[in-house]
Short mmCIF file of C-alpha atoms and ligand atoms in Angstrom, two decimals:
data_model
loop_
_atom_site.label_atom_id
_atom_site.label_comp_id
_atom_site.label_asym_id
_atom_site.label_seq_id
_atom_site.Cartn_x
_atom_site.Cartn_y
_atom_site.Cartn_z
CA UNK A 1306 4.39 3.29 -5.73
CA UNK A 1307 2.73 6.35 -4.24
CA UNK A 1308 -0.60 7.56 -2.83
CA UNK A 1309 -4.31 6.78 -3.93
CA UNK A 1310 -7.02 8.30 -1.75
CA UNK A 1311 -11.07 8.37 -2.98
CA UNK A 1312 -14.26 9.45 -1.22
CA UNK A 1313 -17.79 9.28 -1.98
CA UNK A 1314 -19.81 11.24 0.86
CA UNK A 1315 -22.77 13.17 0.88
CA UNK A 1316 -20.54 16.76 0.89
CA UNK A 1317 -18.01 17.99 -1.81
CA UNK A 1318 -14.79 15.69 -1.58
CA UNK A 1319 -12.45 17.59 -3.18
CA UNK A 1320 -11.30 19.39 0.16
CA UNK A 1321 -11.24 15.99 1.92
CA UNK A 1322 -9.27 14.46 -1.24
CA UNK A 1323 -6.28 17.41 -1.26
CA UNK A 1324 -5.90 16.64 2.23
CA UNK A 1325 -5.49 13.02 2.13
CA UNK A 1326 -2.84 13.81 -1.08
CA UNK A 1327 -1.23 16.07 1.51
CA UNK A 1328 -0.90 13.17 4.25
CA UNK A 1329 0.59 11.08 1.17
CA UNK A 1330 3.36 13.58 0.26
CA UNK A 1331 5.72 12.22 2.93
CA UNK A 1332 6.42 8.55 0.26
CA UNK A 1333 7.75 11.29 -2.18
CA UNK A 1334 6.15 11.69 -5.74
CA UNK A 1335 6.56 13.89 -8.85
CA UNK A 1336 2.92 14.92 -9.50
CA UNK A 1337 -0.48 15.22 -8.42
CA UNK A 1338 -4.12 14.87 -9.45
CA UNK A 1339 -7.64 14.99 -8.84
CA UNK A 1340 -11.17 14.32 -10.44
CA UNK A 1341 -14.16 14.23 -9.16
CA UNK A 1342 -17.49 13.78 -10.99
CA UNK A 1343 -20.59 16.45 -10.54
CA UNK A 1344 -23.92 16.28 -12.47
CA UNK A 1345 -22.61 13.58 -14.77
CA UNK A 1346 -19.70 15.48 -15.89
CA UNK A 1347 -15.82 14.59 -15.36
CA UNK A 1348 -13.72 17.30 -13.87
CA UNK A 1349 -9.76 16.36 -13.73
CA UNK A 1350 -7.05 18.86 -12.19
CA UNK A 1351 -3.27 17.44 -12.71
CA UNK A 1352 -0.45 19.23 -12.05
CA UNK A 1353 3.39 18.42 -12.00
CA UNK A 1354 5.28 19.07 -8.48
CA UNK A 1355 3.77 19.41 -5.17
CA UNK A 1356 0.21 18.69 -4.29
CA UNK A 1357 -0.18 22.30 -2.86
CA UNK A 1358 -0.09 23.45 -6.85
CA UNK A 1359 -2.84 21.71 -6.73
CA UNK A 1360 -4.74 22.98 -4.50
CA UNK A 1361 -3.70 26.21 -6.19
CA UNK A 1362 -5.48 25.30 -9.27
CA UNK A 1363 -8.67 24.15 -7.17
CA UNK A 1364 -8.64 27.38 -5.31
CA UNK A 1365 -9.01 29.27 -8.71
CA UNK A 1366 -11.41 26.66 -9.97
CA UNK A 1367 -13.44 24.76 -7.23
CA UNK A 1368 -14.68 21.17 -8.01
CA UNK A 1369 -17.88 20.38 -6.47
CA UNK A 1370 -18.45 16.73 -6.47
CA UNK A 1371 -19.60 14.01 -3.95
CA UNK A 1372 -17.58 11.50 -5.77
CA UNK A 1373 -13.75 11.86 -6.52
CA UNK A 1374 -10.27 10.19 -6.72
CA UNK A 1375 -7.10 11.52 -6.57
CA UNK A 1376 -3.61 10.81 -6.34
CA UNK A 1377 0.06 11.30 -6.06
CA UNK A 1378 2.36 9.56 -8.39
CA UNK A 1379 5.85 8.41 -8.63
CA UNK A 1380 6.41 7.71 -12.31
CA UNK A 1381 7.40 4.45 -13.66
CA UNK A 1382 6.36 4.65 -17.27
CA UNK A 1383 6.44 7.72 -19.00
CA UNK A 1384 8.45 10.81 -17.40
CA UNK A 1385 6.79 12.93 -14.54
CA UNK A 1386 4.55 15.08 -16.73
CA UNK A 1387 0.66 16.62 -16.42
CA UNK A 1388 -0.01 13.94 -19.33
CA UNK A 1389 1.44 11.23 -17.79
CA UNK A 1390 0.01 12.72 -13.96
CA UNK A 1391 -3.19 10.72 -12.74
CA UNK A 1392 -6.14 10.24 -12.89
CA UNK A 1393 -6.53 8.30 -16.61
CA UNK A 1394 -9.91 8.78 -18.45
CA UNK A 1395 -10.94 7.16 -21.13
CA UNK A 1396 -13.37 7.77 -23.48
CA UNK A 1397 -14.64 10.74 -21.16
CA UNK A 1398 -16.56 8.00 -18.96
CA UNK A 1399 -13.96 5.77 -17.18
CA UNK A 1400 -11.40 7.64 -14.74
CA UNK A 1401 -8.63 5.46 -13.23
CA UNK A 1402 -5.98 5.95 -10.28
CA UNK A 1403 -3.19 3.52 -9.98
CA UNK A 1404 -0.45 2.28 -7.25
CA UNK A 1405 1.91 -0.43 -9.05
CA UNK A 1406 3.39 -1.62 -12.27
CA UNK A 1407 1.15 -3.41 -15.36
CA UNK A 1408 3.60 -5.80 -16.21
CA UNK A 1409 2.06 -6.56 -19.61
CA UNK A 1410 1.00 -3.24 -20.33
CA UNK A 1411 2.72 -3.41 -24.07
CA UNK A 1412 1.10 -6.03 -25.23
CA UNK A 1413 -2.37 -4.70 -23.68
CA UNK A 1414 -1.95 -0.60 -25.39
CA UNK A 1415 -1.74 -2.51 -28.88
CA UNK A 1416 -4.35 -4.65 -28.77
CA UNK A 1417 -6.32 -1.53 -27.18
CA UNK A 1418 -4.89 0.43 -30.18
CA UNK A 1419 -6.30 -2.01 -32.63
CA UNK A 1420 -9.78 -1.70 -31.04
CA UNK A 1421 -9.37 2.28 -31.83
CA UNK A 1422 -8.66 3.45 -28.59
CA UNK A 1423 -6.30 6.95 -28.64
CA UNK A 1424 -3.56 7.08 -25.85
CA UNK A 1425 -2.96 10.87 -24.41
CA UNK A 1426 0.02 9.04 -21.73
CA UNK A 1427 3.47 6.87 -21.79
CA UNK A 1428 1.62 5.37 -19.05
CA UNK A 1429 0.94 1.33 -17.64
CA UNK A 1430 -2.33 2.72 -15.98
CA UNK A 1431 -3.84 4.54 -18.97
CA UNK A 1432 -4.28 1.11 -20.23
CA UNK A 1433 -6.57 0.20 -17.77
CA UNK A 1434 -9.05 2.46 -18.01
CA UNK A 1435 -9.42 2.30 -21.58
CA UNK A 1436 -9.49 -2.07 -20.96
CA UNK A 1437 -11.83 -1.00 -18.42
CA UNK A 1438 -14.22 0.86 -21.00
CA UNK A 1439 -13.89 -1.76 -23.77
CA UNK A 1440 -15.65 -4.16 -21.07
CA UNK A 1441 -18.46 -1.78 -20.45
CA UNK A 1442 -20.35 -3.07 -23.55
CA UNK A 1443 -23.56 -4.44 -21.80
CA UNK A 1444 -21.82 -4.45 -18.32
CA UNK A 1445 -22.13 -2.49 -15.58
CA UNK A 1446 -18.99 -0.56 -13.94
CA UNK A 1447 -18.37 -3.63 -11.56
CA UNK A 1448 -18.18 -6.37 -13.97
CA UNK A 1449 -16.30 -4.50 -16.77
CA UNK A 1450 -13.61 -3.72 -13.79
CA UNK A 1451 -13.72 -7.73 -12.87
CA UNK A 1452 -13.27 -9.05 -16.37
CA UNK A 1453 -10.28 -5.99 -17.16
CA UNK A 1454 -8.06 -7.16 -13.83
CA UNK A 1455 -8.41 -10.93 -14.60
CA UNK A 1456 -6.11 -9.34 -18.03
CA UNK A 1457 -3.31 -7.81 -16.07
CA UNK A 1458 -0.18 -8.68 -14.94
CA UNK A 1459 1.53 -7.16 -12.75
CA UNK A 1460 1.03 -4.97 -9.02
CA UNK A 1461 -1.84 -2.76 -8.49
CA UNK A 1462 -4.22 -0.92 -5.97
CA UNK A 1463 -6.71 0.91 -8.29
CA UNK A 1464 -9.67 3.29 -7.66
CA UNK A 1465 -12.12 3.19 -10.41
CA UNK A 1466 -15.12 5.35 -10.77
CA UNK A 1467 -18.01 5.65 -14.16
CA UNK A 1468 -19.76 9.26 -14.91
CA UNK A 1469 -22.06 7.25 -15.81
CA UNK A 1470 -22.70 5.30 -12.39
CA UNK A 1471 -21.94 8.42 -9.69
CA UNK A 1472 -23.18 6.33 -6.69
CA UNK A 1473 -19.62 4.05 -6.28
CA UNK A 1474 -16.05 3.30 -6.26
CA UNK A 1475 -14.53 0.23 -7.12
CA UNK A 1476 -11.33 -0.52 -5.68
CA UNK A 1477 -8.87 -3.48 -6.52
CA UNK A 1478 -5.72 -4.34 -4.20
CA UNK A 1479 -3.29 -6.57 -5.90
CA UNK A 1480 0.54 -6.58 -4.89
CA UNK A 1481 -0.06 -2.66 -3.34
CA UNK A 1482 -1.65 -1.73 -0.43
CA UNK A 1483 -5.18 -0.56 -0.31
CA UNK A 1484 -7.52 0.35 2.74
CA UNK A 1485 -11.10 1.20 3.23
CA UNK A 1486 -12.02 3.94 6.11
CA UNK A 1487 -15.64 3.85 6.88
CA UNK A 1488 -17.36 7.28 7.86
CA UNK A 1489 -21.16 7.85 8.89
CA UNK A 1490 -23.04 7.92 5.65
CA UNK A 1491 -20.02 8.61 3.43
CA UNK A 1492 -16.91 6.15 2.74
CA UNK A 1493 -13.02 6.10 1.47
CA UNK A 1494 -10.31 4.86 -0.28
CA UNK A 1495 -6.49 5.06 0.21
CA UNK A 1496 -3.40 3.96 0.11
CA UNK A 1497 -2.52 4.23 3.37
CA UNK A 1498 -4.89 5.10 6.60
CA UNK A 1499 -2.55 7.93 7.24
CA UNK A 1500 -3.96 9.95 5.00
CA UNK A 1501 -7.68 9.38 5.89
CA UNK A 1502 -7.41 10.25 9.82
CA UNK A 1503 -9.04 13.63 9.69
CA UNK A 1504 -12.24 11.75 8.66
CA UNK A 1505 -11.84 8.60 9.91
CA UNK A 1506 -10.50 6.21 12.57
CA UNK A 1507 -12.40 2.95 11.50
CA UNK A 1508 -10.65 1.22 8.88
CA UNK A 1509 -10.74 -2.28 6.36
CA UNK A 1510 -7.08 -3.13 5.69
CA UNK A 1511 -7.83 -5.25 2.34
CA UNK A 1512 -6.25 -8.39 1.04
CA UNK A 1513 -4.31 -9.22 -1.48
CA UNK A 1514 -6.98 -9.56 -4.29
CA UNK A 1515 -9.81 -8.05 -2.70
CA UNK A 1516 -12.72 -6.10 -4.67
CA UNK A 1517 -14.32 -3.52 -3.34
CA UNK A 1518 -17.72 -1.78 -4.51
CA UNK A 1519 -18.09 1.35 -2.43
CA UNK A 1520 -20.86 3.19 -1.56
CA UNK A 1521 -21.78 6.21 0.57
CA UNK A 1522 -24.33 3.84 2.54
CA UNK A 1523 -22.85 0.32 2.22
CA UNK A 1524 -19.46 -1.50 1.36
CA UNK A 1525 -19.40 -4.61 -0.63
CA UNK A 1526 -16.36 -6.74 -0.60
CA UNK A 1527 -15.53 -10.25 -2.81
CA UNK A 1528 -12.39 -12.13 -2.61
CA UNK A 1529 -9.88 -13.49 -5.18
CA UNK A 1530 -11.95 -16.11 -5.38
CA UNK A 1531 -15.25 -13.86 -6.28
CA UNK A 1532 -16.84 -14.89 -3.09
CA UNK A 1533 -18.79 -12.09 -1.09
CA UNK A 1534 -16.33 -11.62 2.39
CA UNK A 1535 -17.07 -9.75 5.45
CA UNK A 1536 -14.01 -7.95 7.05
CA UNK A 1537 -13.20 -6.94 10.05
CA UNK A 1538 -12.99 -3.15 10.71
CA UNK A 1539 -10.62 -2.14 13.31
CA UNK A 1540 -10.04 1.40 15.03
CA UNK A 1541 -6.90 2.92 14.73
CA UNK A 1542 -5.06 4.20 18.11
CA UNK A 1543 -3.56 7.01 16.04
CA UNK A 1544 -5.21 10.64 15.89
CA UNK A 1545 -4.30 12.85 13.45
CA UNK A 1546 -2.50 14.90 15.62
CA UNK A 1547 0.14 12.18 16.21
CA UNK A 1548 1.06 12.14 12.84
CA UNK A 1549 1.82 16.33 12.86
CA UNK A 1550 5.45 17.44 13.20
CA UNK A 1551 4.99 19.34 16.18
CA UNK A 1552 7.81 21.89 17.13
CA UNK A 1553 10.34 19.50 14.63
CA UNK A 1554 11.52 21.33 11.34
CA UNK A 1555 11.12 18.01 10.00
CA UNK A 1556 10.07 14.24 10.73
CA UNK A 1557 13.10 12.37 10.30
CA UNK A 1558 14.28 14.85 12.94
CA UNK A 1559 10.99 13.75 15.15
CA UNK A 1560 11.21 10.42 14.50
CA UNK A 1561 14.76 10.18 15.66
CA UNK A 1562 14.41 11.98 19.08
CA UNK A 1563 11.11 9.40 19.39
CA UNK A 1564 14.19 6.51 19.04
CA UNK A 1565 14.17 6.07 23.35
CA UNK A 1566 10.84 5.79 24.07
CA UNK A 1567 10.17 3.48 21.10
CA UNK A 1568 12.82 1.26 21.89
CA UNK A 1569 11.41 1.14 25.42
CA UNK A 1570 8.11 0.32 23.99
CA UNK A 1571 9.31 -2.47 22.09
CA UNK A 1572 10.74 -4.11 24.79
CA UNK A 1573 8.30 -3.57 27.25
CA UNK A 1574 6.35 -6.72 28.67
CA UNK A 1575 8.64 -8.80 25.85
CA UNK A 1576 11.33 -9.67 28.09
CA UNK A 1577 11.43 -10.99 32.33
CA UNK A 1578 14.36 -12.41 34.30
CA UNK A 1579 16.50 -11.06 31.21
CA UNK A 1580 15.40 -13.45 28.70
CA UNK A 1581 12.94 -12.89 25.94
CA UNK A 1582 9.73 -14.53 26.47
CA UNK A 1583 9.73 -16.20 23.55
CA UNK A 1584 5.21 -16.19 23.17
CA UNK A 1585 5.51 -12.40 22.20
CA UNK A 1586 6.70 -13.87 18.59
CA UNK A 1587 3.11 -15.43 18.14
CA UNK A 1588 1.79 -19.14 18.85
CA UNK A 1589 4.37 -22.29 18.65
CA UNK A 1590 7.24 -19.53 18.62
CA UNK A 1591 8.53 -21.15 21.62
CA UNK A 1592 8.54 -25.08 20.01
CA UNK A 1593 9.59 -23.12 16.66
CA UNK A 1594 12.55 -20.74 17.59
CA UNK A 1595 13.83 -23.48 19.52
CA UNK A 1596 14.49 -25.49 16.63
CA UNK A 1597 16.29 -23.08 14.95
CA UNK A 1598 19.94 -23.23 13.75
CA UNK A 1599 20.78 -20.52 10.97
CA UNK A 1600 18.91 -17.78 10.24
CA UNK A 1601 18.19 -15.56 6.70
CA UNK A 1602 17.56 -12.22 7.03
CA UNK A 1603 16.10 -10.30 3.71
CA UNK A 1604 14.83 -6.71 3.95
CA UNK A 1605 15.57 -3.37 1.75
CA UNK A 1606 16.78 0.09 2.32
CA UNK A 1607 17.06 1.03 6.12
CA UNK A 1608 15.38 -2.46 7.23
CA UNK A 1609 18.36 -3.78 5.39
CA UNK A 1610 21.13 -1.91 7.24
CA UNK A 1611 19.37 -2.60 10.35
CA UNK A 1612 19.90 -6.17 9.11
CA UNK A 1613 23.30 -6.07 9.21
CA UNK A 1614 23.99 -4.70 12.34
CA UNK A 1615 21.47 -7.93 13.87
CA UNK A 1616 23.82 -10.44 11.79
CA UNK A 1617 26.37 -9.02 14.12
CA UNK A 1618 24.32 -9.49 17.53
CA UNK A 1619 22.76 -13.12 16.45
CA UNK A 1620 26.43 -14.56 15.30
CA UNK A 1621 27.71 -13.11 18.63
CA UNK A 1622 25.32 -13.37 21.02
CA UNK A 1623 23.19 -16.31 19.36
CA UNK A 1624 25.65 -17.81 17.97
CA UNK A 1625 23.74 -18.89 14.88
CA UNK A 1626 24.94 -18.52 11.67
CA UNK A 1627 23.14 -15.37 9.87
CA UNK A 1628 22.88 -14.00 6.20
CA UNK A 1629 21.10 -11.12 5.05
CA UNK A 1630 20.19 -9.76 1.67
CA UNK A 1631 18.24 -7.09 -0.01
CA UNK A 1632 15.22 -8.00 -1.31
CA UNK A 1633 14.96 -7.28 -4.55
CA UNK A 1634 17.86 -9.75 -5.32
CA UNK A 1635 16.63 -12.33 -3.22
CA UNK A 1636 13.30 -12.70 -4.94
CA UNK A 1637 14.57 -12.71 -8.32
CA UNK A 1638 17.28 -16.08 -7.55
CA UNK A 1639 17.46 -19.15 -6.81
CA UNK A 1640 17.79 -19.72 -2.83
CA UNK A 1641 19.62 -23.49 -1.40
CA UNK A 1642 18.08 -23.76 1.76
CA UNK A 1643 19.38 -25.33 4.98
CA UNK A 1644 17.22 -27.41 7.57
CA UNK A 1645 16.39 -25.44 10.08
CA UNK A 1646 16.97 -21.64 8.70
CA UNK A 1647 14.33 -19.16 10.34
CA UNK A 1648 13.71 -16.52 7.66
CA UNK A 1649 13.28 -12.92 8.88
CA UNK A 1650 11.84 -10.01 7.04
CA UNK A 1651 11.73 -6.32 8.42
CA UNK A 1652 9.82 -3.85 6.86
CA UNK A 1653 8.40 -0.71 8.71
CA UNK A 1654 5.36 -0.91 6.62
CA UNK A 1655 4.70 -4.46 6.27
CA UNK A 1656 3.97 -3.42 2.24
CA UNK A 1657 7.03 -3.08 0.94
CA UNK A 1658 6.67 -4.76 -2.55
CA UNK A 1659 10.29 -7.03 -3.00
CA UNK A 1660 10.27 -7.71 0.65
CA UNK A 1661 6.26 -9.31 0.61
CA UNK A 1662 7.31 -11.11 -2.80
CA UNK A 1663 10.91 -12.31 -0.89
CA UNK A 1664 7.98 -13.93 1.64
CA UNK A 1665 6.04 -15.75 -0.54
CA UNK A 1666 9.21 -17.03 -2.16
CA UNK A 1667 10.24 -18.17 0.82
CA UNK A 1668 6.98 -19.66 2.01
CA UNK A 1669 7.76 -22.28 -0.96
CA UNK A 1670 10.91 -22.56 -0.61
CA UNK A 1671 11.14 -24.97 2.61
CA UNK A 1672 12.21 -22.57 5.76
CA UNK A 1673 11.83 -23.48 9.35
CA UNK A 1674 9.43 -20.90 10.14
CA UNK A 1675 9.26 -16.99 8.82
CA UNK A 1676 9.34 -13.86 11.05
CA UNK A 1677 8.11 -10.31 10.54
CA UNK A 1678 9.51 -7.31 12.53
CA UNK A 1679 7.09 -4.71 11.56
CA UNK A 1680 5.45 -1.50 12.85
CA UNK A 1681 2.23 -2.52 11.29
CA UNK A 1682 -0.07 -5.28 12.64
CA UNK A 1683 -2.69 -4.90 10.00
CA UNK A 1684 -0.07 -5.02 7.19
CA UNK A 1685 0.38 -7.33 4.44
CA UNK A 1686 4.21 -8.70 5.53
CA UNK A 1687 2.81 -9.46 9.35
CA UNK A 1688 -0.54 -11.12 7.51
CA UNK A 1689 1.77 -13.42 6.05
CA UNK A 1690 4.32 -14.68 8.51
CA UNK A 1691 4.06 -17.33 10.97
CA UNK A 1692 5.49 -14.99 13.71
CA UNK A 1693 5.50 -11.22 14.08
CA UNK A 1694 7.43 -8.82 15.98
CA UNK A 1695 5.70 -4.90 15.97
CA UNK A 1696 7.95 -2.42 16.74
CA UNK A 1697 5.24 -0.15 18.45
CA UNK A 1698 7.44 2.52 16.99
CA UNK A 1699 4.01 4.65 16.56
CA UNK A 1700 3.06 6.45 12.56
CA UNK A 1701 6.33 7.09 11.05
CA UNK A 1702 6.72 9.46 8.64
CA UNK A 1703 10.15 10.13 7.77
CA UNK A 1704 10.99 8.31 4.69
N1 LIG B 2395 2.96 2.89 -12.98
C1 LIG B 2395 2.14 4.04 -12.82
C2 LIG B 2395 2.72 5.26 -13.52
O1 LIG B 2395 3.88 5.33 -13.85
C3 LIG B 2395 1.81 4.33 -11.37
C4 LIG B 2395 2.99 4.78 -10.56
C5 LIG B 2395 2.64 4.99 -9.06
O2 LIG B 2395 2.40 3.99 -8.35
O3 LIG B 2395 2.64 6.16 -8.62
O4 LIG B 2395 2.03 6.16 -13.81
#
């Protein structure tokens, strides 16, 4: 899953769009792309490799548009290739951007074949848009986009905008992060808020199976349900300067000399007389931790190691009885649970996909009581669990 960022503004957006893609390029991806629409036309750059090809090919050809998505993609159907690179159009009126798998997306392309639609991609997210445009028949933009995602299965932020209807973006978050950052008189999309700090620090961190219609002036949001929702904006403590590399050749390297003074941060006002007061895990975490007598830990990649190395400290120091497994096997099993067993997830995101599912599987599954450690309040993971822990580690970069 990699970066989705969208604007609609009263100024060209193509500028602000290659720098969000830019602020993206630290998940890793294999290609790049851009469209943005301008007197009722579709323009689409795509380019394989880094984004700053792109912005090569928009230097020689400048987009003017006050409406635009882009994004940076890390191919799971169909081989890193312009064709393949997003956006998806179809039918020169629907352009799509896409974070996630379509599980069904088989099944979809040949019914979509039958109806006479012509695929240019191997990909899942080409079928969308052209699903997208076969529910435009009487509909406007917002309802063909509705009746499409109640069709697919699967994970998926998306960023949808119409030639046809130049005044909005519709976003969907299912199963992959999406945010909103609000601007004066001019509005975004993306993937992650990292990418939209040198325009905004006011942000919407959607939920799972929120749907967005964007506007320059106004933001309406309905739930998975279809009911209208307010939420919450919130202003984030990072400027964009934060996130720069200062005088580090890289930041894996900055994020590992940072290691000190987060750890101190972490710790600070979370522990007195030696002890850890127990209320910085959230409300009842006192009555709850109390109670418990084996713990699972579940995490992937680096959250998983670190995993390991607390199995040590809680058998030792604890003495409770500790597992830990990745994620992505965890999810896909079946789990015996013990009375009693506090289930712990770590993710420095709070999105990552097997981790969130490992969660909700748990949530079912008749734990004592689940715990985030996380380095993002607003995120999905910390949304979800009765008890948090945020590192405070600050914007981390280094993947
Ligand atoms: N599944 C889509 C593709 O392969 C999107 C991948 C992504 O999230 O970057 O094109």
């Amino acid at each position: 899953m990699c970066g989705i960022i969208g604007a609609i503004a009263n100024r060209n957006v193509a500028s602000i769009l290659i720098a969000g893609l830019q602020r993206l390029e630290y998940r890793g991806y294999d290609s790049a792309g851009l469209a943005v629409i301008e007197s009722g036309k579709i323009a689409r750059l795509r380019r394989v490799g880094k984004v700053v090809e792109l912005n090569k090919a928009l230097t020689a050809t400048p987009l003017p548009g006050h409406i635009g998505i882009a994004h940076t993609r890390w191919a799971t159907h169909g081989a890193p290739t312009e064709a393949n690179a997003h956006p998806h159009v179809s039918s020169d009126e629907i352009v799509v951007v896409h974070n996630g798998i379509i599980e069904n997306y088989l099944e979809l392309r040949e019914q979509l074949q039958a109806q006479g639609y012509a695929f240019t991609s191997e990909t899942d997210t080409e079928v969308v848009a052209h699903l997208i445009h076969s529910k435009l028949k009487g509909q406007n933009l917002a309802q063909a986009v509705k009746q499409a995602v109640l069709l697919l299965k699967g994970a998926y932020g998306l960023g949808v905008i119409s030639r046809h209807e130049p005044e909005h973006i519709i976003a969907v978050r299912k199963g992959s992060p999406l945010i909103i950052g609000l601007g004066i008189e001019e509005n975004f999309i993306a993937s992650d808020h990292l990418a939209l700090l040198p325009v905004t620090q006011e942000f919407i961190f959607l939920e799972e199976g929120d749907f967005v219609d964007l506007h320059a002036d106004s933001i309406n949001i309905t739930d998975a349900q279809g009911n209208a929702v307010e939420r919450e904006s919130k202003t984030s403590q990072v400027s964009h300067t934060q996130t720069e590399k200062g005088e580090y050749r890289h930041y894996m390297l900055k994020e590992i000399y940072e290691q000190p003074s987060v750890l101190s941060n972490v710790l600070e006002g979370r522990i007195s007389d030696d002890k850890v007061l127990l209320q910085s895990f959230g409300e009842n975490a006192e009555t709850l931790l109390q109670q418990v007598k084996r713990i699972q830990i579940v995490a992937c990649g680096t959250s998983y190691h670190a995993g390991m190395v607390a199995r040590y400290w809680l058998e030792r120091y604890a003495e409770l009885p500790c597992q830990v497994e990745i994620a992505s096997e965890f999810r896909y099993r079946t789990n015996v649970v013990e009375d009693d067993t506090l289930f712990i997830t770590l993710s420095q995101s709070g999105e990552t996909a097997d981790t969130l599912e490992a969660l909700r599987k748990a949530k079912d599954s008749g734990y004592l009581t689940s715990l985030s450690i996380c380095n993002v309040a607003e995120s999905s993971l910390v949304r979800e669990s009765d008890l948090c822990l945020i590192t405070r580690a600050g914007p981390e970069v280094g993947v």
